[in-house]
mmCIF file of C-alpha atoms and ligand atoms in Angstrom:
data_model
loop_
_atom_site.group_PDB
_atom_site.id
_atom_site.type_symbol
_atom_site.label_atom_id
_atom_site.label_comp_id
_atom_site.label_asym_id
_atom_site.label_seq_id
_atom_site.Cartn_x
_atom_site.Cartn_y
_atom_site.Cartn_z
ATOM 1 C CA UNK A 30 0.000 0.000 0.000
ATOM 2 C CA UNK A 31 1.604 3.214 -1.171
ATOM 3 C CA UNK A 32 0.246 6.574 -0.048
ATOM 4 C CA UNK A 33 -1.219 8.263 -3.102
ATOM 5 C CA UNK A 34 -1.069 11.749 -1.662
ATOM 6 C CA UNK A 35 1.788 13.799 -0.192
ATOM 7 C CA UNK A 36 2.385 13.041 3.471
ATOM 8 C CA UNK A 37 2.186 15.218 6.559
ATOM 9 C CA UNK A 38 3.758 13.430 9.517
ATOM 10 C CA UNK A 39 4.232 14.186 13.174
ATOM 11 C CA UNK A 40 4.583 12.529 16.562
ATOM 12 C CA UNK A 41 4.152 13.319 20.235
ATOM 13 C CA UNK A 42 6.038 11.173 22.729
ATOM 14 C CA UNK A 43 4.058 8.840 24.967
ATOM 15 C CA UNK A 44 3.197 10.761 28.070
ATOM 16 C CA UNK A 45 0.801 10.168 30.912
ATOM 17 C CA UNK A 46 1.140 13.695 32.181
ATOM 18 C CA UNK A 47 -0.099 15.755 29.280
ATOM 19 C CA UNK A 48 -0.679 19.376 30.285
ATOM 20 C CA UNK A 49 -2.656 22.149 28.628
ATOM 21 C CA UNK A 50 0.572 23.488 27.047
ATOM 22 C CA UNK A 51 1.019 20.198 25.144
ATOM 23 C CA UNK A 52 -2.687 19.948 24.449
ATOM 24 C CA UNK A 53 -3.365 23.433 23.090
ATOM 25 C CA UNK A 54 0.176 24.026 21.760
ATOM 26 C CA UNK A 55 0.762 20.744 19.957
ATOM 27 C CA UNK A 56 -1.976 18.106 20.086
ATOM 28 C CA UNK A 57 -5.036 20.165 19.208
ATOM 29 C CA UNK A 58 -3.364 22.021 16.300
ATOM 30 C CA UNK A 59 -2.245 18.657 14.917
ATOM 31 C CA UNK A 60 -5.747 17.187 15.178
ATOM 32 C CA UNK A 61 -7.280 20.281 13.562
ATOM 33 C CA UNK A 62 -4.693 20.192 10.811
ATOM 34 C CA UNK A 63 -5.393 16.469 10.257
ATOM 35 C CA UNK A 64 -9.096 17.163 9.907
ATOM 36 C CA UNK A 65 -8.567 20.104 7.548
ATOM 37 C CA UNK A 66 -5.905 18.615 5.307
ATOM 38 C CA UNK A 67 -6.842 14.948 4.979
ATOM 39 C CA UNK A 68 -8.496 15.478 1.586
ATOM 40 C CA UNK A 69 -5.219 16.458 -0.035
ATOM 41 C CA UNK A 70 -2.673 14.735 2.220
ATOM 42 C CA UNK A 71 -2.058 11.478 3.973
ATOM 43 C CA UNK A 72 -1.726 12.298 7.650
ATOM 44 C CA UNK A 73 0.666 10.144 9.660
ATOM 45 C CA UNK A 74 0.160 10.699 13.345
ATOM 46 C CA UNK A 75 2.365 8.311 15.244
ATOM 47 C CA UNK A 76 3.428 7.661 18.813
ATOM 48 C CA UNK A 77 7.240 7.647 18.989
ATOM 49 C CA UNK A 78 7.293 5.085 21.790
ATOM 50 C CA UNK A 79 10.912 4.037 21.171
ATOM 51 C CA UNK A 80 11.807 7.634 21.981
ATOM 52 C CA UNK A 81 10.183 7.330 25.410
ATOM 53 C CA UNK A 82 13.140 5.974 27.333
ATOM 54 C CA UNK A 83 16.154 7.862 26.042
ATOM 55 C CA UNK A 84 16.147 9.135 29.627
ATOM 56 C CA UNK A 85 15.082 6.924 32.580
ATOM 57 C CA UNK A 86 11.332 6.345 33.055
ATOM 58 C CA UNK A 87 9.021 4.067 35.050
ATOM 59 C CA UNK A 88 8.658 1.201 32.571
ATOM 60 C CA UNK A 89 5.652 -0.283 34.358
ATOM 61 C CA UNK A 90 3.664 2.744 33.166
ATOM 62 C CA UNK A 91 4.902 2.909 29.580
ATOM 63 C CA UNK A 92 2.380 0.604 27.930
ATOM 64 C CA UNK A 93 -0.548 2.507 29.354
ATOM 65 C CA UNK A 94 0.922 5.895 28.577
ATOM 66 C CA UNK A 95 1.359 4.897 24.915
ATOM 67 C CA UNK A 96 -2.342 4.073 24.714
ATOM 68 C CA UNK A 97 -3.130 7.202 26.669
ATOM 69 C CA UNK A 98 -1.750 9.295 23.804
ATOM 70 C CA UNK A 99 -4.127 7.589 21.414
ATOM 71 C CA UNK A 100 -7.012 8.145 23.844
ATOM 72 C CA UNK A 101 -6.160 11.839 24.213
ATOM 73 C CA UNK A 102 -6.056 12.285 20.423
ATOM 74 C CA UNK A 103 -9.439 10.624 20.194
ATOM 75 C CA UNK A 104 -10.943 12.714 22.993
ATOM 76 C CA UNK A 105 -9.503 15.784 21.231
ATOM 77 C CA UNK A 106 -11.547 14.888 18.153
ATOM 78 C CA UNK A 107 -9.302 12.758 15.922
ATOM 79 C CA UNK A 108 -11.652 11.041 13.451
ATOM 80 C CA UNK A 109 -10.638 7.371 13.709
ATOM 81 C CA UNK A 110 -12.782 6.424 10.740
ATOM 82 C CA UNK A 111 -10.911 8.674 8.294
ATOM 83 C CA UNK A 112 -8.847 6.382 6.022
ATOM 84 C CA UNK A 113 -6.338 9.145 5.168
ATOM 85 C CA UNK A 114 -5.348 9.503 8.827
ATOM 86 C CA UNK A 115 -2.908 6.868 10.048
ATOM 87 C CA UNK A 116 -2.417 6.360 13.787
ATOM 88 C CA UNK A 117 0.401 4.005 14.733
ATOM 89 C CA UNK A 118 3.087 3.085 17.229
ATOM 90 C CA UNK A 119 6.681 3.435 16.085
ATOM 91 C CA UNK A 120 7.732 0.236 17.886
ATOM 92 C CA UNK A 121 5.215 -1.819 15.889
ATOM 93 C CA UNK A 122 6.998 -0.987 12.643
ATOM 94 C CA UNK A 123 10.457 -2.551 12.866
ATOM 95 C CA UNK A 124 11.661 -0.661 9.781
ATOM 96 C CA UNK A 125 12.114 2.437 11.985
ATOM 97 C CA UNK A 126 14.873 0.805 14.017
ATOM 98 C CA UNK A 127 16.438 -0.854 10.993
ATOM 99 C CA UNK A 128 16.620 2.311 8.934
ATOM 100 C CA UNK A 129 17.942 4.204 11.971
ATOM 101 C CA UNK A 130 20.870 1.777 12.165
ATOM 102 C CA UNK A 131 21.714 2.226 8.510
ATOM 103 C CA UNK A 132 21.493 6.020 8.811
ATOM 104 C CA UNK A 133 23.651 5.858 11.971
ATOM 105 C CA UNK A 134 26.483 4.559 9.853
ATOM 106 C CA UNK A 135 26.323 7.603 7.587
ATOM 107 C CA UNK A 136 26.058 10.121 10.434
ATOM 108 C CA UNK A 137 29.052 11.863 11.933
ATOM 109 C CA UNK A 138 29.791 11.712 15.642
ATOM 110 C CA UNK A 139 30.512 15.442 15.637
ATOM 111 C CA UNK A 140 27.261 16.158 13.841
ATOM 112 C CA UNK A 141 25.238 14.458 16.595
ATOM 113 C CA UNK A 142 27.301 16.045 19.380
ATOM 114 C CA UNK A 143 26.184 19.470 18.174
ATOM 115 C CA UNK A 144 22.461 18.780 18.629
ATOM 116 C CA UNK A 145 21.285 21.236 21.271
ATOM 117 C CA UNK A 146 18.783 18.888 22.878
ATOM 118 C CA UNK A 147 21.572 16.387 23.544
ATOM 119 C CA UNK A 148 23.804 19.144 24.840
ATOM 120 C CA UNK A 149 21.033 20.302 27.216
ATOM 121 C CA UNK A 150 19.912 16.934 28.556
ATOM 122 C CA UNK A 151 23.082 14.928 27.943
ATOM 123 C CA UNK A 152 25.333 17.276 29.841
ATOM 124 C CA UNK A 153 23.545 16.321 33.070
ATOM 125 C CA UNK A 154 25.388 13.136 34.020
ATOM 126 C CA UNK A 155 25.475 9.779 32.303
ATOM 127 C CA UNK A 156 23.500 10.173 29.073
ATOM 128 C CA UNK A 157 22.502 7.092 27.086
ATOM 129 C CA UNK A 158 23.619 6.362 23.539
ATOM 130 C CA UNK A 159 19.887 6.366 22.717
ATOM 131 C CA UNK A 160 19.635 10.028 23.735
ATOM 132 C CA UNK A 161 22.723 10.750 21.663
ATOM 133 C CA UNK A 162 21.455 9.290 18.395
ATOM 134 C CA UNK A 163 17.772 10.025 18.914
ATOM 135 C CA UNK A 164 17.712 12.492 15.969
ATOM 136 C CA UNK A 165 18.756 9.645 13.645
ATOM 137 C CA UNK A 166 15.734 7.593 14.684
ATOM 138 C CA UNK A 167 13.619 10.705 14.189
ATOM 139 C CA UNK A 168 15.032 11.062 10.656
ATOM 140 C CA UNK A 169 14.083 7.432 9.975
ATOM 141 C CA UNK A 170 10.543 8.135 11.286
ATOM 142 C CA UNK A 171 10.173 10.865 8.693
ATOM 143 C CA UNK A 172 12.040 9.432 5.685
ATOM 144 C CA UNK A 173 10.382 5.993 5.720
ATOM 145 C CA UNK A 174 7.086 7.597 4.695
ATOM 146 C CA UNK A 175 8.457 10.249 2.358
ATOM 147 C CA UNK A 176 6.914 12.999 4.454
ATOM 148 C CA UNK A 177 6.879 16.430 2.854
ATOM 149 C CA UNK A 178 5.604 18.378 5.832
ATOM 150 C CA UNK A 179 6.489 17.782 9.474
ATOM 151 C CA UNK A 180 4.776 20.150 11.914
ATOM 152 C CA UNK A 181 6.923 20.424 15.057
ATOM 153 C CA UNK A 182 7.695 23.026 17.701
ATOM 154 C CA UNK A 183 10.871 25.142 17.686
ATOM 155 C CA UNK A 184 12.693 22.682 19.927
ATOM 156 C CA UNK A 185 12.563 20.084 17.131
ATOM 157 C CA UNK A 186 13.587 22.171 14.125
ATOM 158 C CA UNK A 187 17.269 21.275 14.430
ATOM 159 C CA UNK A 188 16.284 17.602 14.149
ATOM 160 C CA UNK A 189 14.267 18.374 11.058
ATOM 161 C CA UNK A 190 17.274 20.121 9.508
ATOM 162 C CA UNK A 191 19.345 17.040 10.287
ATOM 163 C CA UNK A 192 16.715 14.874 8.562
ATOM 164 C CA UNK A 193 17.063 16.968 5.440
ATOM 165 C CA UNK A 194 20.871 16.783 5.614
ATOM 166 C CA UNK A 195 21.043 13.009 5.960
ATOM 167 C CA UNK A 196 18.429 12.498 3.226
ATOM 168 C CA UNK A 197 20.362 14.723 0.816
ATOM 169 C CA UNK A 198 23.644 13.003 1.717
ATOM 170 C CA UNK A 199 22.172 9.560 1.045
ATOM 171 C CA UNK A 200 20.560 10.746 -2.189
ATOM 172 C CA UNK A 201 23.903 12.118 -3.407
ATOM 173 C CA UNK A 202 25.661 8.864 -2.616
ATOM 174 C CA UNK A 203 23.043 6.354 -3.746
ATOM 175 C CA UNK A 204 20.698 8.144 -6.136
ATOM 176 C CA UNK A 205 17.155 9.194 -5.340
ATOM 177 C CA UNK A 206 16.389 7.182 -2.226
ATOM 178 C CA UNK A 207 14.370 9.621 -0.171
ATOM 179 C CA UNK A 208 11.859 12.427 -0.515
ATOM 180 C CA UNK A 209 13.473 15.354 1.295
ATOM 181 C CA UNK A 210 11.077 17.199 3.642
ATOM 182 C CA UNK A 211 10.584 20.897 2.908
ATOM 183 C CA UNK A 212 12.932 23.387 4.607
ATOM 184 C CA UNK A 213 11.767 24.724 7.967
ATOM 185 C CA UNK A 214 10.850 28.121 6.559
ATOM 186 C CA UNK A 215 8.484 26.550 4.030
ATOM 187 C CA UNK A 216 7.026 24.368 6.775
ATOM 188 C CA UNK A 217 6.197 27.510 8.741
ATOM 189 C CA UNK A 218 4.600 29.110 5.701
ATOM 190 C CA UNK A 219 2.557 26.004 5.033
ATOM 191 C CA UNK A 220 1.241 25.657 8.579
ATOM 192 C CA UNK A 221 0.784 29.364 9.077
ATOM 193 C CA UNK A 222 -0.781 30.085 12.402
ATOM 194 C CA UNK A 223 -0.672 26.444 13.498
ATOM 195 C CA UNK A 224 2.850 27.224 14.696
ATOM 196 C CA UNK A 225 4.211 29.098 17.619
ATOM 197 C CA UNK A 226 1.690 28.924 20.439
ATOM 198 C CA UNK A 227 3.379 28.750 23.807
ATOM 199 C CA UNK A 228 1.323 28.483 26.972
ATOM 200 C CA UNK A 229 3.330 29.816 29.892
ATOM 201 C CA UNK A 230 3.846 28.515 33.399
ATOM 202 C CA UNK A 231 1.296 29.987 35.843
ATOM 203 C CA UNK A 232 3.814 30.669 38.601
ATOM 204 C CA UNK A 233 6.601 31.862 36.345
ATOM 205 C CA UNK A 234 5.002 33.229 33.155
ATOM 206 C CA UNK A 235 8.434 34.037 31.736
ATOM 207 C CA UNK A 236 8.932 30.372 30.888
ATOM 208 C CA UNK A 237 6.809 27.916 28.946
ATOM 209 C CA UNK A 238 4.575 25.444 30.731
ATOM 210 C CA UNK A 239 6.684 22.317 30.932
ATOM 211 C CA UNK A 240 6.433 19.130 32.920
ATOM 212 C CA UNK A 241 10.003 19.544 34.163
ATOM 213 C CA UNK A 242 8.691 22.070 36.705
ATOM 214 C CA UNK A 243 8.959 20.112 39.985
ATOM 215 C CA UNK A 244 6.232 21.723 42.089
ATOM 216 C CA UNK A 245 3.474 21.331 39.482
ATOM 217 C CA UNK A 246 1.820 24.515 40.773
ATOM 218 C CA UNK A 247 2.329 26.362 37.522
ATOM 219 C CA UNK A 248 1.006 23.545 35.337
ATOM 220 C CA UNK A 249 -2.525 22.420 34.556
ATOM 221 C CA UNK A 250 -2.486 18.736 33.690
ATOM 222 C CA UNK A 251 -5.351 17.237 31.698
ATOM 223 C CA UNK A 252 -5.739 14.776 34.566
ATOM 224 C CA UNK A 253 -5.963 17.486 37.262
ATOM 225 C CA UNK A 254 -8.961 17.456 39.496
ATOM 226 C CA UNK A 255 -10.959 20.530 38.315
ATOM 227 C CA UNK A 256 -11.015 21.927 41.876
ATOM 228 C CA UNK A 257 -7.250 21.849 42.236
ATOM 229 C CA UNK A 258 -6.854 23.370 38.760
ATOM 230 C CA UNK A 259 -9.201 26.146 39.910
ATOM 231 C CA UNK A 260 -6.884 26.835 42.857
ATOM 232 C CA UNK A 261 -3.825 26.910 40.610
ATOM 233 C CA UNK A 262 -5.398 29.590 38.417
ATOM 234 C CA UNK A 263 -6.500 31.606 41.444
ATOM 235 C CA UNK A 264 -2.883 31.679 42.638
ATOM 236 C CA UNK A 265 -1.358 32.419 39.213
ATOM 237 C CA UNK A 266 1.286 35.143 39.202
ATOM 238 C CA UNK A 267 0.031 38.476 37.838
ATOM 239 C CA UNK A 268 1.586 41.953 38.134
ATOM 240 C CA UNK A 269 1.221 45.271 39.962
ATOM 241 C CA UNK A 270 -0.184 47.210 36.988
ATOM 242 C CA UNK A 271 -3.723 46.428 38.115
ATOM 243 C CA UNK A 272 -5.578 46.509 34.783
ATOM 244 C CA UNK A 273 -6.349 43.568 32.554
ATOM 245 C CA UNK A 274 -4.818 43.970 29.116
ATOM 246 C CA UNK A 275 -2.993 41.816 26.597
ATOM 247 C CA UNK A 276 0.621 42.915 26.942
ATOM 248 C CA UNK A 277 2.964 39.960 26.833
ATOM 249 C CA UNK A 278 5.999 42.034 27.653
ATOM 250 C CA UNK A 279 4.799 43.837 30.777
ATOM 251 C CA UNK A 280 1.906 41.609 31.847
ATOM 252 C CA UNK A 281 2.920 38.069 30.874
ATOM 253 C CA UNK A 282 0.783 36.413 33.570
ATOM 254 C CA UNK A 283 -2.448 38.203 32.643
ATOM 255 C CA UNK A 284 -1.732 37.739 28.923
ATOM 256 C CA UNK A 285 -1.238 34.015 29.484
ATOM 257 C CA UNK A 286 -4.584 33.822 31.301
ATOM 258 C CA UNK A 287 -6.285 35.636 28.413
ATOM 259 C CA UNK A 288 -4.807 33.083 26.006
ATOM 260 C CA UNK A 289 -5.889 30.161 28.157
ATOM 261 C CA UNK A 290 -9.394 31.591 28.480
ATOM 262 C CA UNK A 291 -9.647 31.957 24.697
ATOM 263 C CA UNK A 292 -8.458 28.388 24.125
ATOM 264 C CA UNK A 293 -10.876 26.777 26.566
ATOM 265 C CA UNK A 294 -13.706 28.780 25.025
ATOM 266 C CA UNK A 295 -12.698 27.619 21.555
ATOM 267 C CA UNK A 296 -12.559 24.050 22.855
ATOM 268 C CA UNK A 297 -16.127 24.487 24.065
ATOM 269 C CA UNK A 298 -17.108 25.280 20.469
ATOM 270 C CA UNK A 299 -17.226 29.068 20.714
ATOM 271 C CA UNK A 300 -15.842 30.963 17.744
ATOM 272 C CA UNK A 301 -13.829 33.500 19.642
ATOM 273 C CA UNK A 302 -10.419 35.066 18.996
ATOM 274 C CA UNK A 303 -7.790 36.182 21.484
ATOM 275 C CA UNK A 304 -8.462 39.755 20.448
ATOM 276 C CA UNK A 305 -12.140 39.427 21.300
ATOM 277 C CA UNK A 306 -11.384 37.962 24.722
ATOM 278 C CA UNK A 307 -8.801 40.673 25.400
ATOM 279 C CA UNK A 308 -11.348 43.359 24.425
ATOM 280 C CA UNK A 309 -14.034 41.816 26.603
ATOM 281 C CA UNK A 310 -11.933 42.114 29.763
ATOM 282 C CA UNK A 311 -9.853 45.156 28.814
ATOM 283 C CA UNK A 312 -9.314 47.490 31.750
ATOM 284 C CA UNK A 313 -10.913 45.272 34.404
ATOM 285 C CA UNK A 314 -9.149 46.223 37.617
ATOM 286 C CA UNK A 315 -9.995 43.405 39.994
ATOM 287 C CA UNK A 316 -7.610 40.605 39.132
ATOM 288 C CA UNK A 317 -9.349 38.276 41.599
ATOM 289 C CA UNK A 318 -12.616 38.539 39.664
ATOM 290 C CA UNK A 319 -10.861 38.034 36.342
ATOM 291 C CA UNK A 320 -8.991 35.005 37.632
ATOM 292 C CA UNK A 321 -12.224 33.497 38.941
ATOM 293 C CA UNK A 322 -13.742 33.688 35.449
ATOM 294 C CA UNK A 323 -10.688 31.958 33.967
ATOM 295 C CA UNK A 324 -10.572 29.404 36.797
ATOM 296 C CA UNK A 325 -14.265 28.525 36.401
ATOM 297 C CA UNK A 326 -13.936 28.021 32.667
ATOM 298 C CA UNK A 327 -10.717 26.002 32.947
ATOM 299 C CA UNK A 328 -12.380 23.764 35.552
ATOM 300 C CA UNK A 329 -15.319 23.325 33.199
ATOM 301 C CA UNK A 330 -12.986 22.516 30.299
ATOM 302 C CA UNK A 331 -11.241 19.845 32.384
ATOM 303 C CA UNK A 332 -14.498 18.304 33.465
ATOM 304 C CA UNK A 333 -15.695 18.123 29.849
ATOM 305 C CA UNK A 334 -12.394 16.804 28.582
ATOM 306 C CA UNK A 335 -12.222 14.151 31.291
ATOM 307 C CA UNK A 336 -15.752 13.040 30.435
ATOM 308 C CA UNK A 337 -14.804 12.768 26.770
ATOM 309 C CA UNK A 338 -11.685 10.808 27.685
ATOM 310 C CA UNK A 339 -13.651 8.391 29.856
ATOM 311 C CA UNK A 340 -16.066 7.827 26.994
ATOM 312 C CA UNK A 341 -13.529 7.024 24.226
ATOM 313 C CA UNK A 342 -14.128 3.758 22.466
ATOM 314 C CA UNK A 343 -11.087 1.640 23.425
ATOM 315 C CA UNK A 344 -11.907 -1.012 20.883
ATOM 316 C CA UNK A 345 -12.119 1.490 18.043
ATOM 317 C CA UNK A 346 -8.670 2.773 19.054
ATOM 318 C CA UNK A 347 -7.190 -0.744 19.103
ATOM 319 C CA UNK A 348 -8.711 -1.437 15.684
ATOM 320 C CA UNK A 349 -7.394 1.820 14.221
ATOM 321 C CA UNK A 350 -3.902 1.115 15.558
ATOM 322 C CA UNK A 351 -3.937 -2.416 14.151
ATOM 323 C CA UNK A 352 -5.102 -1.373 10.683
ATOM 324 C CA UNK A 353 -2.745 1.633 10.426
ATOM 325 C CA UNK A 354 0.174 -0.475 11.628
ATOM 326 C CA UNK A 355 -0.528 -3.079 8.968
ATOM 327 C CA UNK A 356 -0.712 -0.445 6.216
ATOM 328 C CA UNK A 357 2.277 1.533 7.447
ATOM 329 C CA UNK A 358 4.470 -1.572 7.741
ATOM 330 C CA UNK A 359 3.915 -2.050 4.022
ATOM 331 C CA UNK A 360 4.826 1.572 3.194
ATOM 332 C CA UNK A 361 7.857 1.604 5.490
ATOM 333 C CA UNK A 362 9.179 -1.736 4.240
ATOM 334 C CA UNK A 363 9.089 -0.529 0.670
ATOM 335 C CA UNK A 364 11.422 2.332 1.571
ATOM 336 C CA UNK A 365 13.582 0.119 3.751
ATOM 337 C CA UNK A 366 14.043 -2.463 0.976
ATOM 338 C CA UNK A 367 15.034 0.294 -1.434
ATOM 339 C CA UNK A 368 17.684 1.461 1.018
ATOM 340 C CA UNK A 369 18.877 -2.074 1.759
ATOM 341 C CA UNK A 370 19.292 -2.616 -1.957
ATOM 342 C CA UNK A 371 21.182 0.652 -2.373
ATOM 343 C CA UNK A 372 23.673 -0.154 0.388
ATOM 344 C CA UNK A 373 24.211 -3.681 -0.912
ATOM 345 C CA UNK A 374 22.193 -5.742 1.571
ATOM 346 C CA UNK A 375 19.717 -6.925 -1.069
ATOM 347 C CA UNK A 376 19.890 -7.689 -4.741
HETATM 348 P P1 TYM B 61 7.753 15.931 22.034
HETATM 349 O O1 TYM B 61 7.000 14.691 22.343
HETATM 350 O O2 TYM B 61 8.711 16.439 23.059
HETATM 351 O O3 TYM B 61 6.737 17.084 21.707
HETATM 352 C C1 TYM B 61 5.714 16.911 20.750
HETATM 353 C C2 TYM B 61 5.499 18.195 19.951
HETATM 354 O O4 TYM B 61 5.047 19.223 20.806
HETATM 355 C C3 TYM B 61 5.842 20.391 20.683
HETATM 356 N N1 TYM B 61 5.763 21.085 22.019
HETATM 357 C C4 TYM B 61 5.085 22.232 22.246
HETATM 358 N N2 TYM B 61 4.425 23.034 21.413
HETATM 359 C C5 TYM B 61 3.830 24.128 21.943
HETATM 360 N N3 TYM B 61 3.862 24.477 23.255
HETATM 361 C C6 TYM B 61 4.532 23.712 24.148
HETATM 362 N N4 TYM B 61 4.554 24.064 25.441
HETATM 363 C C7 TYM B 61 5.192 22.517 23.647
HETATM 364 N N5 TYM B 61 5.941 21.523 24.207
HETATM 365 C C8 TYM B 61 6.258 20.655 23.196
HETATM 366 C C9 TYM B 61 7.188 19.845 20.247
HETATM 367 O O5 TYM B 61 7.967 20.774 19.562
HETATM 368 C C10 TYM B 61 6.809 18.711 19.323
HETATM 369 O O6 TYM B 61 6.526 19.156 18.027
HETATM 370 N N6 TYM B 61 11.277 14.220 18.896
HETATM 371 C C11 TYM B 61 9.884 14.605 19.033
HETATM 372 C C12 TYM B 61 8.943 13.454 18.700
HETATM 373 C C13 TYM B 61 9.243 12.830 17.390
HETATM 374 C C14 TYM B 61 8.862 13.349 16.111
HETATM 375 C C15 TYM B 61 9.364 12.414 15.170
HETATM 376 C C16 TYM B 61 8.145 14.473 15.708
HETATM 377 C C17 TYM B 61 9.920 11.679 17.163
HETATM 378 N N7 TYM B 61 9.998 11.433 15.848
HETATM 379 C C18 TYM B 61 9.185 12.606 13.796
HETATM 380 C C19 TYM B 61 7.968 14.650 14.321
HETATM 381 C C20 TYM B 61 8.475 13.736 13.392
HETATM 382 C C21 TYM B 61 9.612 15.031 20.464
HETATM 383 O O7 TYM B 61 10.310 14.647 21.373
HETATM 384 O O8 TYM B 61 8.499 15.784 20.625
#
């Protein structure tokens, strides 16, 4: 089975602790893009589960957290019955690991050492070889399916550039083996406003909401009890200016709350823009009252989302995974065989 349309491909690592930054910043835009573009493109939405333990994790929770990603996508509105959308686990398609090994042998040690994510995480103690060559596996994830567009956040663009480099290098050496994904700038143009949203931490709105924050007070997890999420919003850091307005520079906390309020309203089906929300509350001088509005609506969003999550059809998810994995094994193996032939492993 060969995809007849150009391919858009992306992945979000298995994670049991998805927060609203991941949800509104990455997952929801991907689902909306999948729904909008599936007429013209094949959409490969996969769970990079082999990428889940480049740093130590609790392995007893991994299996469930892989499925949890699929459940969250479904609760976020991913249409499982759309045949142009493929939902699969990386580990169920052995060609990913095999191509990664071949690409490893054409990748320079120095080239990998310069990857900033490795430098950030790997500098803290005894990093694994898996963390070191993780971008090579990511390149295999992309090149096996000939993906043209790969929507990712800024932290992943260096890996996308590497994917282009290794694909071009292999094509120069062996002839046209791979479709090279578009350069990052063209990716941004293509996805337009799908890119660039960054929900900030509630306690420290100068930094993005990220699960590496130890206290958890600045983060709203999708699994948070709505009451405790309400409390977190009520204690969010604001400023001493004393008037609600959208000013990211001088009022990052209030601006973040305006963004969150807009997003939960959109999730509830309201067609509202950030500008409209900002106008609605412009000049309000009692931050406590404003926060209560945001807190109430965030609590309501969580309650709705958690109800949707509890109601997902597990069997439909299992069936979708099984059928996509069957189809994608066929696509991936075709590319892998071509590469094996080129490097002399097959006739
Ligand atoms: P991961 O799982 O760390 O993150 C998934 C995607 O979410 C983006 N992201 C955010 N976007 C907006 N706001 C935030 N607060 C935020 N936090 C994270 C990330 O940039 C990413 O796009 N290596 C990848 C997974 C991967 C992959 C691939 C992606 C493996 N193979 C092939 C695309 C194609 C990763 O660790 O993303």
